[in-house]
Coordinates of C-alpha atoms in Angstrom, one line a residue:
Chain A
M1020 CA 0.0 0.0 0.0
Q1021 CA 2.8 2.4 0.9
L1022 CA 4.5 1.9 -2.5
F1023 CA 1.2 2.3 -4.2
I1024 CA 0.6 5.7 -2.5
L1025 CA 4.2 6.7 -3.0
G1026 CA 3.5 6.1 -6.7
S1027 CA 0.8 8.8 -6.7
L1028 CA 3.2 11.0 -4.8
I1029 CA 5.9 10.9 -7.5
T1030 CA 3.5 10.9 -10.5
P1031 CA 3.1 14.4 -11.7
G1032 CA -0.6 15.1 -12.5
I1033 CA -1.3 16.5 -16.0
G1034 CA -3.7 19.2 -14.6
L1035 CA -1.1 20.7 -12.2
I1036 CA 1.6 20.6 -14.9
F1037 CA -0.7 22.4 -17.3
W1038 CA -1.8 25.1 -14.8
T1039 CA 1.7 25.6 -13.4
G1040 CA 3.0 26.1 -16.9
V1041 CA 0.3 28.6 -17.8
V1042 CA 0.4 30.4 -14.4
F1043 CA 4.1 30.6 -14.3
L1044 CA 4.5 31.9 -17.8
L1045 CA 1.8 34.5 -17.2
L1046 CA 3.3 35.4 -13.9
F1047 CA 6.7 35.7 -15.4
G1048 CA 5.4 37.9 -18.2
I1049 CA 3.3 40.2 -16.0
L1050 CA 5.9 40.5 -13.2
T1051 CA 8.7 41.2 -15.7
K1052 CA 6.8 43.9 -17.5
F1053 CA 5.1 45.6 -14.5
A1054 CA 7.4 44.8 -11.6
W1055 CA 10.9 43.5 -12.2
K1056 CA 11.9 45.9 -15.0
P1057 CA 10.7 49.1 -13.2
I1058 CA 12.1 47.9 -9.8
L1059 CA 15.4 46.8 -11.2
N1060 CA 15.8 49.9 -13.3
A1061 CA 14.9 52.1 -10.3
I1062 CA 17.4 50.2 -8.1
K1063 CA 20.1 50.5 -10.8
T1064 CA 19.4 54.2 -11.3
R1065 CA 19.6 54.8 -7.5
E1066 CA 22.8 52.8 -7.3
K1067 CA 24.2 54.9 -10.2
N1068 CA 23.1 58.1 -8.4
I1069 CA 24.7 56.9 -5.2
S1070 CA 28.0 56.0 -6.8
D1071 CA 28.0 59.3 -8.8
A1072 CA 27.2 61.2 -5.6
L1073 CA 30.0 59.4 -3.8
A1074 CA 32.4 60.1 -6.6
S1075 CA 31.5 63.7 -6.7
A1076 CA 31.7 63.9 -2.9
E1077 CA 35.2 62.4 -3.2
G1078 CA 36.0 65.0 -5.8
A1079 CA 34.6 67.8 -3.7
L1080 CA 36.7 66.5 -0.7
N1081 CA 39.8 66.5 -2.8
D1082 CA 39.0 70.1 -4.0
M1083 CA 38.4 71.0 -0.4
R1084 CA 41.7 69.5 0.6
E1085 CA 43.5 71.4 -2.1
L1086 CA 41.6 74.6 -1.2
R1087 CA 42.5 74.1 2.5
A1088 CA 46.1 73.5 1.6
N1089 CA 46.1 76.6 -0.5
N1090 CA 44.4 78.5 2.3
E1091 CA 47.0 77.3 4.8
K1092 CA 49.8 78.4 2.5
I1093 CA 48.2 81.8 2.0
L1094 CA 47.6 82.0 5.7
A1095 CA 51.2 81.1 6.5
Q1096 CA 52.4 83.7 4.0
A1097 CA 50.1 86.3 5.5
R1098 CA 51.3 85.4 8.9
S1099 CA 54.9 85.7 8.0
E1100 CA 54.1 89.0 6.2
R1101 CA 52.3 90.2 9.3
D1102 CA 55.3 89.2 11.4
A1103 CA 57.6 91.0 9.2
L1104 CA 55.4 94.1 9.2
L1105 CA 55.1 94.0 12.9
K1106 CA 58.8 93.6 13.3
E1107 CA 59.4 96.5 11.0
A1108 CA 56.9 98.6 12.8
R1109 CA 58.5 97.7 16.1
E1110 CA 61.8 98.7 14.7
T1111 CA 60.4 101.9 13.3
K1112 CA 58.7 102.6 16.5
D1113 CA 61.9 101.9 18.5
S1114 CA 63.9 104.1 16.3
I1115 CA 61.3 106.9 16.3
I1116 CA 61.1 106.7 20.1
A1117 CA 64.9 106.6 20.4
E1118 CA 65.2 109.5 18.0
A1119 CA 62.4 111.4 19.8
K1120 CA 64.0 110.7 23.1
S1121 CA 67.4 111.9 22.0
K1122 CA 65.8 114.9 20.4
A1123 CA 63.8 115.6 23.4
Q1124 CA 66.8 115.2 25.6
A1125 CA 68.7 117.6 23.5
E1126 CA 65.9 120.1 23.5
A1127 CA 65.4 119.7 27.2
D1128 CA 69.1 120.2 27.7
R1129 CA 69.0 123.2 25.5
I1130 CA 66.0 124.6 27.3
M1131 CA 67.5 123.8 30.6
S1132 CA 70.8 125.4 29.7
S1133 CA 69.0 128.5 28.3
A1134 CA 66.7 128.6 31.3
R1135 CA 69.7 128.3 33.6
E1136 CA 71.4 131.0 31.7
Q1137 CA 68.3 133.2 31.9
I1138 CA 67.9 132.5 35.5
I1139 CA 71.5 133.5 36.1
N1140 CA 70.9 136.6 34.1
E1141 CA 67.7 137.4 35.8
K1142 CA 69.2 136.7 39.2
N1143 CA 72.1 138.9 38.4
A1144 CA 69.8 141.7 37.2
A1145 CA 67.6 141.2 40.3
V1146 CA 70.6 141.2 42.5
A1147 CA 71.8 144.4 40.8
D1148 CA 68.4 145.9 41.1
L1149 CA 68.2 144.8 44.6
K1150 CA 71.5 146.3 45.3
V1151 CA 70.4 149.6 43.8
Q1152 CA 67.2 149.5 45.8
V1153 CA 68.8 148.5 48.9
A1154 CA 71.3 151.3 48.5
S1155 CA 68.5 153.8 47.9
L1156 CA 66.5 152.3 50.8
S1157 CA 69.4 152.4 53.0
I1158 CA 70.0 156.0 52.1
E1159 CA 66.4 156.8 52.7
I1160 CA 66.4 154.9 56.0
A1161 CA 69.6 156.4 56.9
E1162 CA 68.2 159.8 56.0
K1163 CA 65.0 159.2 58.1
I1164 CA 66.9 157.8 61.0
L1165 CA 69.4 160.5 60.8
K1166 CA 66.6 163.0 60.8
S1167 CA 64.9 161.4 63.8
E1168 CA 68.1 160.6 65.6
L1169 CA 69.5 163.8 65.1
A1170 CA 66.5 165.4 66.5
N1171 CA 68.0 165.6 70.1
D1172 CA 71.3 164.9 71.6
D1173 CA 70.5 161.9 73.5
K1174 CA 69.2 160.2 70.6
Q1175 CA 72.2 161.2 68.6
K1176 CA 74.5 159.8 71.1
T1177 CA 72.6 156.5 71.4
L1178 CA 72.5 156.3 67.7
V1179 CA 76.2 156.8 67.5
N1180 CA 76.6 154.2 70.1
S1181 CA 74.5 151.7 68.5
L1182 CA 76.0 152.4 65.1
M1183 CA 79.3 152.0 66.7
K1184 CA 78.2 148.6 68.1
D1185 CA 77.1 147.6 64.7
V1186 CA 80.2 148.7 63.2
N1187 CA 82.1 146.7 65.7
L1188 CA 80.1 143.7 65.0
N1189 CA 80.7 144.0 61.4
Chain B
M1314 CA -12.3 -9.3 13.1
Q1315 CA -12.3 -9.1 16.8
P1316 CA -9.1 -7.0 17.3
K1317 CA -10.1 -4.8 14.4
S1318 CA -13.4 -3.8 15.9
K1319 CA -11.6 -3.2 19.2
N1320 CA -9.2 -0.9 17.5
T1321 CA -12.0 0.9 15.8
L1322 CA -13.7 1.2 19.1
I1323 CA -10.6 2.8 20.6
L1324 CA -10.3 5.2 17.7
K1325 CA -13.9 6.2 18.1
Q1326 CA -13.4 6.7 21.8
M1327 CA -10.4 8.8 21.0
A1328 CA -12.4 10.8 18.5
S1329 CA -15.2 11.5 20.9
K1330 CA -12.7 12.5 23.6
I1331 CA -11.2 14.9 21.2
K1332 CA -14.6 16.3 20.3
T1333 CA -15.4 16.9 24.0
F1334 CA -12.1 18.6 24.3
T1335 CA -12.8 20.9 21.4
R1336 CA -16.2 21.8 22.9
N1337 CA -14.5 22.7 26.2
T1338 CA -13.7 26.3 26.2
S1339 CA -11.1 25.7 28.8
V1340 CA -8.9 23.8 26.4
S1341 CA -5.3 24.9 26.6
F1342 CA -3.7 26.5 23.7
L1343 CA -1.3 23.6 23.3
F1344 CA -4.2 21.1 23.0
F1345 CA -5.9 23.4 20.6
A1346 CA -2.8 23.6 18.4
L1347 CA -2.5 19.8 18.6
L1348 CA -6.1 19.2 17.6
F1349 CA -5.8 21.7 14.8
L1350 CA -2.8 19.8 13.4
A1351 CA -4.4 16.5 14.1
S1352 CA -7.8 17.2 12.6
P1353 CA -6.9 16.2 9.0
V1354 CA -5.4 13.0 10.4
Y1355 CA -8.6 12.2 12.2
R1356 CA -10.7 13.0 9.2
A1357 CA -8.6 10.8 6.9
S1358 CA -8.4 7.9 9.4
E1359 CA -12.0 7.1 9.6
P1360 CA -13.0 6.7 6.0
A1361 CA -9.8 4.7 5.4
E1362 CA -11.2 2.1 7.7
G1363 CA -14.2 1.7 5.5
S1364 CA -12.4 1.4 2.2
H1365 CA -9.8 -1.0 3.4
A1366 CA -11.8 -2.9 5.9
P1367 CA -12.3 -6.0 3.7
T1368 CA -8.7 -6.7 2.9
A1369 CA -6.6 -4.8 5.5
D1370 CA -4.4 -6.9 7.7
T1371 CA -5.9 -6.1 11.1
T1372 CA -2.6 -6.3 13.1
K1373 CA -0.9 -3.9 10.7
K1374 CA -3.9 -1.7 10.1
K1375 CA -2.8 1.3 12.3
K1376 CA 0.6 1.5 10.9
V1377 CA -0.6 1.4 7.3
N1378 CA -3.2 4.0 8.1
M1379 CA -0.6 6.4 9.5
A1380 CA 1.6 6.2 6.4
E1381 CA -1.4 6.5 4.2
I1382 CA -2.7 9.5 6.1
A1383 CA 0.7 11.2 6.0
I1384 CA 1.0 10.8 2.3
E1385 CA -2.6 11.6 1.6
H1386 CA -2.0 14.8 3.6
V1387 CA 0.7 16.0 1.2
L1388 CA -1.2 15.1 -1.9
D1389 CA -3.5 17.3 -4.0
S1390 CA -7.3 17.3 -3.6
H1391 CA -10.3 18.5 -5.5
S1392 CA -11.8 20.5 -2.7
W1393 CA -10.2 22.7 0.0
H1394 CA -10.9 20.9 3.2
L1395 CA -11.0 23.4 6.1
W1396 CA -12.2 21.4 9.2
G1397 CA -14.6 18.8 10.4
D1398 CA -15.0 15.1 9.7
E1399 CA -18.6 13.9 10.1
H1400 CA -19.8 17.3 8.9
P1401 CA -16.7 18.5 7.0
V1402 CA -16.5 22.1 5.9
S1403 CA -14.6 22.6 2.7
L1404 CA -14.4 25.0 -0.2
P1405 CA -15.7 23.3 -3.3
L1406 CA -13.4 23.9 -6.3
P1407 CA -14.2 23.5 -10.0
V1408 CA -13.6 20.1 -11.5
I1409 CA -12.6 20.4 -15.2
L1410 CA -12.3 17.2 -17.2
K1411 CA -11.2 16.5 -20.7
T1412 CA -13.3 13.5 -21.7
A1413 CA -13.5 11.7 -25.0
S1414 CA -16.4 14.0 -25.9
G1415 CA -15.0 17.3 -24.9
F1416 CA -14.6 19.3 -21.7
V1417 CA -16.9 18.8 -18.8
S1418 CA -16.9 20.9 -15.6
F1419 CA -18.8 20.9 -12.4
S1420 CA -18.2 21.8 -8.7
S1421 CA -16.3 19.4 -6.6
G1422 CA -19.1 19.9 -4.0
E1423 CA -21.2 17.5 -6.1
F1424 CA -19.1 14.6 -4.8
H1425 CA -20.3 15.5 -1.3
H1426 CA -16.8 14.9 0.2
D1427 CA -16.8 11.4 -1.1
I1428 CA -13.3 10.1 -2.1
H1429 CA -14.2 6.4 -2.2
G1430 CA -16.0 6.2 -5.5
K1431 CA -19.4 5.9 -3.9
V1432 CA -21.0 9.2 -5.2
V1433 CA -21.6 9.4 -8.9
V1434 CA -21.7 12.8 -10.6
E1435 CA -23.5 12.8 -13.9
K1436 CA -22.6 15.6 -16.4
G1437 CA -23.1 15.7 -20.1
G1438 CA -24.2 12.1 -20.3
Q1439 CA -21.1 11.0 -18.6
R1440 CA -20.7 9.6 -15.0
F1441 CA -17.7 10.3 -12.7
V1442 CA -16.6 9.2 -9.3
N1443 CA -13.8 10.4 -7.1
F1444 CA -11.6 7.7 -5.8
E1445 CA -8.8 9.0 -3.5
E1446 CA -8.8 12.3 -5.4
D1447 CA -8.5 10.7 -8.8
I1448 CA -11.5 11.2 -11.1
F1449 CA -12.6 7.9 -12.8
Y1450 CA -15.4 7.2 -15.2
A1451 CA -18.1 5.5 -13.0
S1452 CA -19.1 1.9 -13.6
E1453 CA -22.8 1.2 -14.4
T1454 CA -23.4 -0.6 -11.1
P1455 CA -21.7 -0.5 -7.7
N1456 CA -19.4 -3.2 -6.5
E1457 CA -19.9 -5.0 -3.2
H1458 CA -18.6 -2.0 -1.2
G1459 CA -20.9 0.5 -2.9
Q1460 CA -18.2 1.8 -5.1
Y1461 CA -19.0 2.5 -8.7
L1462 CA -15.6 1.1 -9.7
V1463 CA -14.1 -2.2 -10.8
M1464 CA -11.4 -3.0 -8.3
E1465 CA -8.4 -5.0 -9.4
T1466 CA -5.6 -6.4 -7.4
D1467 CA -2.2 -5.7 -8.9
A1468 CA 1.0 -7.8 -8.8
K1469 CA 1.9 -6.3 -5.4
G1470 CA -1.5 -7.4 -4.0
K1471 CA -2.9 -3.9 -3.8
M1472 CA -6.3 -3.0 -5.0
H1473 CA -6.9 -0.1 -7.4
P1474 CA -9.7 0.8 -9.8
S1475 CA -9.4 -0.5 -13.4
N1476 CA -11.8 2.1 -14.7
E1477 CA -10.8 4.6 -17.4
K1478 CA -9.8 8.1 -16.4
P1479 CA -10.5 11.4 -18.1
L1480 CA -7.7 14.0 -18.3
D1481 CA -8.0 16.0 -15.1
F1482 CA -7.5 19.8 -15.6
S1483 CA -9.4 20.6 -12.4
I1484 CA -8.7 23.7 -10.3
T1485 CA -7.5 21.6 -7.4
K1486 CA -6.3 22.8 -4.0
N1487 CA -2.8 23.2 -5.4
V1488 CA -4.0 25.0 -8.5
A1489 CA -6.1 27.3 -6.4
Q1490 CA -3.2 28.1 -4.2
L1491 CA -1.0 28.7 -7.3
F1492 CA -3.6 31.2 -8.6
F1493 CA -3.7 32.8 -5.2
S1494 CA 0.0 33.1 -4.8
A1495 CA 0.4 34.4 -8.4
L1496 CA -2.2 37.1 -7.6
V1497 CA -0.4 38.0 -4.3
L1498 CA 2.9 38.3 -6.1
I1499 CA 1.5 40.4 -8.9
L1500 CA -0.3 42.8 -6.5
L1501 CA 2.7 42.9 -4.1
F1502 CA 5.4 43.6 -6.7
T1503 CA 3.4 45.9 -8.9
S1504 CA 2.6 48.0 -5.8
I1505 CA 6.3 48.0 -5.0
A1506 CA 7.1 49.1 -8.5
K1507 CA 4.6 51.9 -8.1
A1508 CA 6.3 53.0 -5.0
Y1509 CA 9.5 53.4 -6.9
K1510 CA 7.7 55.4 -9.6
K1511 CA 6.0 57.6 -7.0
T1512 CA 8.9 58.4 -4.7
G1513 CA 11.5 58.3 -7.5
V1514 CA 15.0 57.0 -6.9
T1515 CA 16.1 59.9 -4.8
S1516 CA 14.5 58.8 -1.6
A1517 CA 15.2 55.8 0.6
P1518 CA 12.9 52.8 0.2
K1519 CA 10.0 52.5 2.7
G1520 CA 7.7 49.8 4.0
K1521 CA 7.3 46.8 1.7
Q1522 CA 9.8 48.3 -0.6
S1523 CA 12.5 48.3 2.0
F1524 CA 11.7 44.7 3.0
F1525 CA 11.8 43.3 -0.5
E1526 CA 14.5 45.5 -2.0
P1527 CA 17.4 43.6 -0.2
L1528 CA 15.9 40.3 -1.4
I1529 CA 15.7 41.5 -5.0
V1530 CA 19.2 42.9 -4.8
F1531 CA 20.4 39.7 -3.2
V1532 CA 18.9 37.6 -6.1
R1533 CA 20.4 40.0 -8.6
D1534 CA 23.9 40.2 -7.1
E1535 CA 24.5 37.1 -5.1
I1536 CA 22.6 34.6 -7.2
A1537 CA 22.5 36.0 -10.8
K1538 CA 25.6 38.2 -11.0
S1539 CA 28.0 35.9 -9.2
N1540 CA 26.9 32.8 -11.1
I1541 CA 26.2 34.1 -14.6
G1542 CA 29.4 35.9 -15.6
G1543 CA 30.4 38.2 -18.4
G1544 CA 27.7 40.9 -17.5
K1545 CA 25.1 38.7 -19.2
H1546 CA 23.2 38.0 -16.0
E1547 CA 20.8 40.9 -16.4
K1548 CA 18.3 39.3 -18.8
Y1549 CA 18.0 36.2 -16.5
V1550 CA 17.3 38.3 -13.3
P1551 CA 13.5 38.5 -13.9
Y1552 CA 13.2 34.8 -14.4
L1553 CA 15.3 34.1 -11.3
L1554 CA 13.2 36.6 -9.2
T1555 CA 10.0 35.0 -10.4
V1556 CA 11.1 31.5 -9.5
F1557 CA 12.6 32.6 -6.2
F1558 CA 9.5 34.5 -5.0
L1559 CA 7.0 32.0 -6.3
I1560 CA 8.8 29.1 -4.5
L1561 CA 9.4 31.1 -1.4
L1562 CA 5.8 32.2 -1.1
N1563 CA 4.4 28.7 -1.6
N1564 CA 7.0 27.2 0.7
V1565 CA 5.8 29.6 3.4
L1566 CA 2.1 29.1 2.6
G1567 CA 2.6 25.4 2.8
L1568 CA 3.5 25.7 6.5
I1569 CA 0.1 26.9 7.3
P1570 CA -2.0 23.8 8.4
I1571 CA -5.0 24.1 6.1
S1572 CA -3.0 25.2 3.0
A1573 CA -1.9 23.2 0.0
N1574 CA 1.5 21.6 -0.4
L1575 CA 2.2 23.1 -3.8
T1576 CA 6.0 23.2 -3.8
G1577 CA 6.0 19.7 -2.4
N1578 CA 4.1 18.5 -5.5
I1579 CA 6.3 16.9 -8.2
A1580 CA 4.2 18.4 -11.0
F1581 CA 5.0 21.9 -9.9
T1582 CA 8.7 21.3 -9.4
F1583 CA 8.7 19.4 -12.7
V1584 CA 7.4 22.4 -14.6
L1585 CA 9.9 24.8 -13.0
A1586 CA 12.8 22.4 -13.6
T1587 CA 11.7 21.9 -17.2
I1588 CA 11.7 25.7 -17.7
T1589 CA 15.1 25.9 -16.2
F1590 CA 16.2 23.1 -18.5
I1591 CA 14.8 25.0 -21.5
V1592 CA 16.4 28.3 -20.5
T1593 CA 19.7 26.6 -19.9
S1594 CA 19.7 24.8 -23.2
F1595 CA 18.8 28.0 -25.2
S1596 CA 21.4 30.1 -23.4
A1597 CA 24.1 27.5 -23.9
N1598 CA 27.0 28.5 -26.1
K1599 CA 29.4 26.5 -28.4
N1600 CA 31.6 25.6 -25.5
Y1601 CA 28.8 23.9 -23.6
W1602 CA 27.6 21.8 -26.6
G1603 CA 31.2 21.2 -27.6
H1604 CA 32.0 19.8 -24.2
I1605 CA 29.1 17.4 -24.5
F1606 CA 29.4 16.2 -28.1
L1607 CA 33.2 16.6 -28.6
P1608 CA 34.5 16.1 -25.1
P1609 CA 38.3 16.8 -24.7
A1610 CA 39.1 13.1 -24.5
P1611 CA 40.4 10.4 -26.9
K1612 CA 37.9 9.6 -29.6
A1613 CA 37.8 5.9 -28.5
L1614 CA 36.0 7.0 -25.3
Y1615 CA 33.3 8.9 -27.2
P1616 CA 30.8 6.0 -27.1
I1617 CA 30.9 6.1 -23.3
L1618 CA 31.4 9.8 -22.8
I1619 CA 28.8 11.3 -25.1
P1620 CA 25.9 9.3 -23.6
L1621 CA 27.1 10.3 -20.1
E1622 CA 27.4 13.9 -21.0
V1623 CA 23.9 13.9 -22.7
L1624 CA 22.6 12.2 -19.5
G1625 CA 24.2 15.0 -17.5
I1626 CA 22.1 17.6 -19.3
F1627 CA 19.0 16.0 -17.9
T1628 CA 20.2 14.9 -14.5
K1629 CA 20.8 18.5 -13.4
P1630 CA 17.2 19.7 -13.8
F1631 CA 16.0 16.3 -12.6
A1632 CA 17.9 16.8 -9.3
L1633 CA 16.5 20.3 -9.1
M1634 CA 13.0 18.9 -9.4
I1635 CA 13.5 16.1 -6.9
R1636 CA 15.3 18.3 -4.4
L1637 CA 12.5 20.9 -3.9
F1638 CA 9.8 18.3 -4.0
A1639 CA 11.5 15.9 -1.6
N1640 CA 12.5 18.6 0.9
M1641 CA 9.1 20.1 1.2
T1642 CA 7.2 16.9 1.2
A1643 CA 9.5 15.3 3.8
G1644 CA 9.0 18.2 6.1
H1645 CA 5.3 17.9 5.9
I1646 CA 5.4 14.1 6.4
I1647 CA 7.6 14.5 9.4
V1648 CA 5.2 16.9 11.1
I1649 CA 2.1 14.8 10.3
S1650 CA 3.9 11.6 11.5
L1651 CA 4.9 13.3 14.8
V1652 CA 1.4 14.3 15.4
G1653 CA 0.3 10.8 14.3
L1654 CA 2.3 9.3 17.2
I1655 CA -0.6 10.3 19.4
F1656 CA -2.9 8.0 17.3
T1657 CA -0.3 5.3 16.9
F1658 CA 0.3 5.0 20.6
E1659 CA -3.4 5.8 21.3
T1660 CA -2.7 8.0 24.2
L1661 CA -2.7 11.8 24.8
L1662 CA 0.3 11.4 27.1
V1663 CA 2.6 11.3 24.1
S1664 CA 1.3 14.7 22.9
P1665 CA 3.9 16.9 24.7
I1666 CA 6.6 15.0 22.9
A1667 CA 4.8 14.9 19.6
V1668 CA 3.8 18.6 19.7
G1669 CA 7.2 19.6 21.0
F1670 CA 9.0 17.8 18.1
A1671 CA 6.4 19.0 15.6
L1672 CA 7.0 22.6 16.7
F1673 CA 10.7 22.1 16.4
I1674 CA 10.3 20.7 12.9
D1675 CA 7.9 23.5 12.0
V1676 CA 10.5 26.1 13.0
L1677 CA 13.1 24.2 11.0
E1678 CA 10.7 24.1 8.1
C1679 CA 10.6 27.9 8.2
L1680 CA 14.3 27.9 7.6
V1681 CA 14.0 25.2 4.9
A1682 CA 11.3 27.2 3.1
L1683 CA 13.8 30.1 2.6
L1684 CA 16.7 27.8 2.0
Q1685 CA 15.0 25.7 -0.7
A1686 CA 13.8 28.8 -2.5
Y1687 CA 17.4 30.0 -2.4
I1688 CA 18.9 26.7 -3.5
F1689 CA 16.5 26.3 -6.4
T1690 CA 17.2 29.8 -7.7
L1691 CA 21.0 29.5 -7.0
L1692 CA 21.3 26.2 -8.9
T1693 CA 19.2 27.5 -11.8
A1694 CA 21.6 30.5 -12.0
L1695 CA 24.5 28.1 -11.7
F1696 CA 23.3 25.8 -14.6
I1697 CA 22.6 28.8 -16.8
G1698 CA 26.0 30.3 -15.9
S1699 CA 27.9 27.0 -16.6
A1700 CA 26.2 26.7 -20.0
M1701 CA 27.5 30.2 -20.9
V1702 CA 31.1 29.9 -19.7
E1703 CA 33.6 31.2 -22.3
H1704 CA 37.1 29.9 -22.7
H1705 CA 36.6 26.9 -20.5
H1706 CA 40.3 25.9 -20.6
E1707 CA 41.6 29.2 -19.7
E1708 CA 39.4 29.3 -16.7
S1709 CA 40.5 25.8 -15.5
H1710 CA 44.1 27.0 -16.0
D1711 CA 43.4 30.0 -13.8
G1712 CA 41.9 27.7 -11.3
E1713 CA 45.1 25.7 -11.2
H1714 CA 47.1 28.8 -10.6
A1715 CA 44.8 29.8 -7.8
T1716 CA 45.1 26.4 -6.1
A1717 CA 48.9 26.5 -6.6
K1718 CA 49.0 29.8 -4.8
H1719 CA 47.1 28.3 -1.8

């Protein structure tokens, strides 16, 4: 019995062969036209897009790298130029300052010396003036004193005495 | 007859026990799953007793029944049985017959679930009976078992009807599932194709699209491209995709208990293997045919070599046909046999083991479903690829170099 049934298991039925053939061919035709071709084309296009995008990204990256290298070079150049400029400026500044200092010193010295000279002159003039005034004052005072002192004898005597003392002290 | 009727009694008791279990709402899920799996067994076991009662060896009866049930279970049928035995519920399917006087069609419901040749359907002046899902021309009068058939015993001592058979183009359970799966594939993949059209190729795939795209790309790259060289794979990709998804879907559908075992039917695998054979033969180049009819060997060996090579053309698709059929059928038979242990041992105590192993095999079958779809497609691509190889000798030379390096 088992063998008999096994026989029906491994005997292909004409009906199913027929229907499988028909259905498979129809299915293949329909799916190929309306599903596989659009899907495969879409996947292919997408893959192409992706690989293109990757390639262009790679290109852009390279460009970026080049650009960055250029930028760095320019930057380095700019930096060195700036350093040079700064150095120059510093030197100029130093020299200007030094010059100004020396000039100022010289000027100051000159002013000082002229001031000193003037002071001395002024002082001398003042001293001379003072001397003249003191002399006139002294004469005036002396005149007044003499007038008052010489008003009476006692006073004349005292004056003479005091004058004498002063003279002595001198 | 004494032990036989005793066995029948036990089986009937079993059946009634099972029925009470089903009526109980407190039946555990495991039992429900078991009964669900077991119901076709039970359905098939009862009528078998009637048809084989006169000759069946009573001591071997149970064993014979189990094997028969298991094999019946993986075979095709004219109606789609859903559940039930005494009052079976099934979807009637159209029966289409090519008789001597043209095509005849009627609903399989007209057999009233009979598969023992006892119900005659009369159409267009011709009478038909269904005997074990084969349609025969009915005899004028019933035999002693009420069958409108003339039973003959063959050389192996087995009985089978000697009536003539019309050509059967019926929409059987397998054909119905084939239609259904073709419809599913068309709807599924055309809607996916629409998704590509709608969203264009600039956006990432979504939903169904993102689930199937890797599979499609896998078939294209890993199966077609890597086996069919020279950039010629593209025109074979639609065929390979159709084969892959049709087999995969039907392998998976076959795992559902009430579904048909289409990929485990040799007629189905026969057609696919034949198409592969035709595609391979028409893609073959001079090298391929040259290798077969002018093998690089001394002319004296030609009488041996040429027949061998010609045989080789056919063995490859033949193996393809057998591999898928046997793998799927074997899986189904193992599951039904494991569940059948309960009926063989006639105790529910064996059910934890039977259900446990059946579950294990079912999980394994999920893997096998994918694997066999992959293998069928892979080998198809391989055969096409090997028929298109250019410069065979150079390649083997390269191969030698490669092995020498290792």
